[in-house]
Structure formats: C-alpha cells, structure tokens
mmCIF file of C-alpha atoms in Angstrom:
data_model
loop_
_atom_site.group_PDB
_atom_site.id
_atom_site.type_symbol
_atom_site.label_atom_id
_atom_site.label_comp_id
_atom_site.label_asym_id
_atom_site.label_seq_id
_atom_site.Cartn_x
_atom_site.Cartn_y
_atom_site.Cartn_z
ATOM 1 C CA UNK U 1 156.117 133.159 279.394
ATOM 2 C CA UNK U 2 159.253 133.869 277.312
ATOM 3 C CA UNK U 3 162.364 131.764 277.711
ATOM 4 C CA UNK U 4 165.547 133.257 279.071
ATOM 5 C CA UNK U 5 169.165 132.593 278.112
ATOM 6 C CA UNK U 6 172.580 133.020 279.627
ATOM 7 C CA UNK U 7 175.925 132.899 277.848
ATOM 8 C CA UNK U 8 179.270 132.802 279.637
ATOM 9 C CA UNK U 9 182.503 133.346 277.705
ATOM 10 C CA UNK U 10 185.743 132.014 279.145
ATOM 11 C CA UNK U 11 189.269 130.974 278.233
ATOM 12 C CA UNK U 12 190.610 127.612 279.384
ATOM 13 C CA UNK U 13 194.262 126.943 280.189
ATOM 14 C CA UNK U 14 196.007 125.106 277.317
ATOM 15 C CA UNK U 15 196.241 121.795 279.192
ATOM 16 C CA UNK U 16 192.775 121.933 280.780
ATOM 17 C CA UNK U 17 190.309 121.217 277.937
ATOM 18 C CA UNK U 18 189.522 117.650 279.022
ATOM 19 C CA UNK U 19 189.061 118.617 282.680
ATOM 20 C CA UNK U 20 186.885 121.571 281.631
ATOM 21 C CA UNK U 21 184.569 119.373 279.565
ATOM 22 C CA UNK U 22 184.525 116.662 282.256
ATOM 23 C CA UNK U 23 183.329 119.297 284.735
ATOM 24 C CA UNK U 24 180.295 119.952 282.525
ATOM 25 C CA UNK U 25 179.640 116.216 282.084
ATOM 26 C CA UNK U 26 179.728 115.743 285.856
ATOM 27 C CA UNK U 27 178.219 119.124 286.721
ATOM 28 C CA UNK U 28 175.021 119.853 288.581
ATOM 29 C CA UNK U 29 171.543 119.977 287.120
ATOM 30 C CA UNK U 30 169.610 123.193 287.575
ATOM 31 C CA UNK U 31 165.833 123.428 288.035
ATOM 32 C CA UNK U 32 164.349 125.316 285.089
ATOM 33 C CA UNK U 33 167.323 124.758 282.761
ATOM 34 C CA UNK U 34 165.863 123.397 279.523
ATOM 35 C CA UNK U 35 169.018 123.111 277.431
ATOM 36 C CA UNK U 36 172.738 123.656 277.902
ATOM 37 C CA UNK U 37 175.584 123.531 275.407
ATOM 38 C CA UNK U 38 179.211 124.619 275.139
ATOM 39 C CA UNK U 39 180.609 126.225 271.993
ATOM 40 C CA UNK U 40 184.337 126.158 271.245
ATOM 41 C CA UNK U 41 184.962 129.625 269.779
ATOM 42 C CA UNK U 42 188.750 129.460 269.479
ATOM 43 C CA UNK U 43 191.749 127.336 270.364
ATOM 44 C CA UNK U 44 191.191 127.832 274.105
ATOM 45 C CA UNK U 45 188.013 129.945 274.234
ATOM 46 C CA UNK U 46 184.491 128.729 274.907
ATOM 47 C CA UNK U 47 180.953 129.952 275.457
ATOM 48 C CA UNK U 48 178.634 128.056 277.771
ATOM 49 C CA UNK U 49 175.005 128.667 276.840
ATOM 50 C CA UNK U 50 171.838 127.873 278.718
ATOM 51 C CA UNK U 51 168.161 128.117 277.829
ATOM 52 C CA UNK U 52 165.908 128.612 280.854
ATOM 53 C CA UNK U 53 162.158 128.362 281.297
ATOM 54 C CA UNK U 54 162.167 131.854 282.859
ATOM 55 C CA UNK U 55 164.337 134.649 284.179
ATOM 56 C CA UNK U 56 163.281 133.651 287.690
ATOM 57 C CA UNK U 57 164.674 130.132 287.185
ATOM 58 C CA UNK U 58 168.015 131.576 286.071
ATOM 59 C CA UNK U 59 168.157 133.989 289.005
ATOM 60 C CA UNK U 60 167.313 131.185 291.447
ATOM 61 C CA UNK U 61 170.126 129.033 290.006
ATOM 62 C CA UNK U 62 172.843 131.715 290.226
ATOM 63 C CA UNK U 63 174.209 130.624 293.630
ATOM 64 C CA UNK U 64 174.513 127.044 292.366
ATOM 65 C CA UNK U 65 176.121 128.241 289.101
ATOM 66 C CA UNK U 66 178.650 130.306 291.072
ATOM 67 C CA UNK U 67 179.374 127.183 293.122
ATOM 68 C CA UNK U 68 180.055 125.298 289.879
ATOM 69 C CA UNK U 69 182.326 128.106 288.686
ATOM 70 C CA UNK U 70 184.255 127.822 291.945
ATOM 71 C CA UNK U 71 185.078 124.199 291.038
ATOM 72 C CA UNK U 72 186.597 125.157 287.657
ATOM 73 C CA UNK U 73 188.328 128.468 288.463
ATOM 74 C CA UNK U 74 191.711 126.745 288.407
ATOM 75 C CA UNK U 75 191.125 125.698 284.790
ATOM 76 C CA UNK U 76 190.445 129.223 283.511
ATOM 77 C CA UNK U 77 192.589 132.140 282.354
ATOM 78 C CA UNK U 78 191.751 135.719 283.328
ATOM 79 C CA UNK U 79 190.085 137.445 280.367
ATOM 80 C CA UNK U 80 191.009 140.912 281.653
ATOM 81 C CA UNK U 81 191.394 142.702 284.995
ATOM 82 C CA UNK U 82 187.943 144.250 284.461
ATOM 83 C CA UNK U 83 186.138 141.007 283.565
ATOM 84 C CA UNK U 84 188.033 138.454 285.596
ATOM 85 C CA UNK U 85 187.686 134.807 284.541
ATOM 86 C CA UNK U 86 184.313 135.004 282.781
ATOM 87 C CA UNK U 87 182.231 137.357 280.660
ATOM 88 C CA UNK U 88 178.574 136.533 281.433
ATOM 89 C CA UNK U 89 175.499 137.979 279.728
ATOM 90 C CA UNK U 90 171.837 137.017 279.874
ATOM 91 C CA UNK U 91 168.535 138.076 278.388
ATOM 92 C CA UNK U 92 165.136 137.156 277.027
ATOM 93 C CA UNK U 93 164.981 134.811 274.044
ATOM 94 C CA UNK U 94 163.264 136.897 271.365
ATOM 95 C CA UNK U 95 163.525 134.445 268.456
ATOM 96 C CA UNK U 96 163.671 130.674 268.354
ATOM 97 C CA UNK U 97 163.130 128.305 265.459
ATOM 98 C CA UNK U 98 163.112 124.575 266.013
ATOM 99 C CA UNK U 99 164.767 122.890 263.054
ATOM 100 C CA UNK U 100 165.007 119.140 262.775
#
C-alpha cells in the first residue's frame, strides 16, 4: 500500500515562533503517522509535513488535526482571505529514497 503525505503551509506571527514549535513538541500523536517534520521556509513561514501509512489514516486523523490547529490559531497570520490561516495539500507518495 503506498504511503500518503500532507503538507500544511502557514505564517506565524513574529513573536510566536517559540510557542509554535512548543505546540508541535507537546502536540498529539496520530495513529498511522509515520514521520512528521516542520520546515522553516522564510522568516515567519513554515510547512508542516507528515508521512502517513495510508490515505485512510490521514483522513481518520483530520478531526484530531483540526483540533490541534484550533490550539494554535492565535499564533498564525492569515495567508489570504481565500486560504485563511493555512494552505493544506495532500497526496500519494510516488517517490521515496532512504538515504543514510
């Protein structure tokens, strides 16, 4: 069964970086989530990335992920009126190479 991934882009308020990262450190665990990492893409912009064992595991975790988002909404800046606070995408992992 192919793995599945989600990526969520967001912008954090200038004074909220530490609280944002602490939220991930203290955040929930999700059944089926194999790996999670946060990429700093700019001064205040980030992408949270997850690798899931399946699309079904990601779909099942969405309510819990939305609950987590609710705890950090106050740390985020609206990306645009159309997007709101986050720009999420997800899809099937079609290439993976384990390098060590």
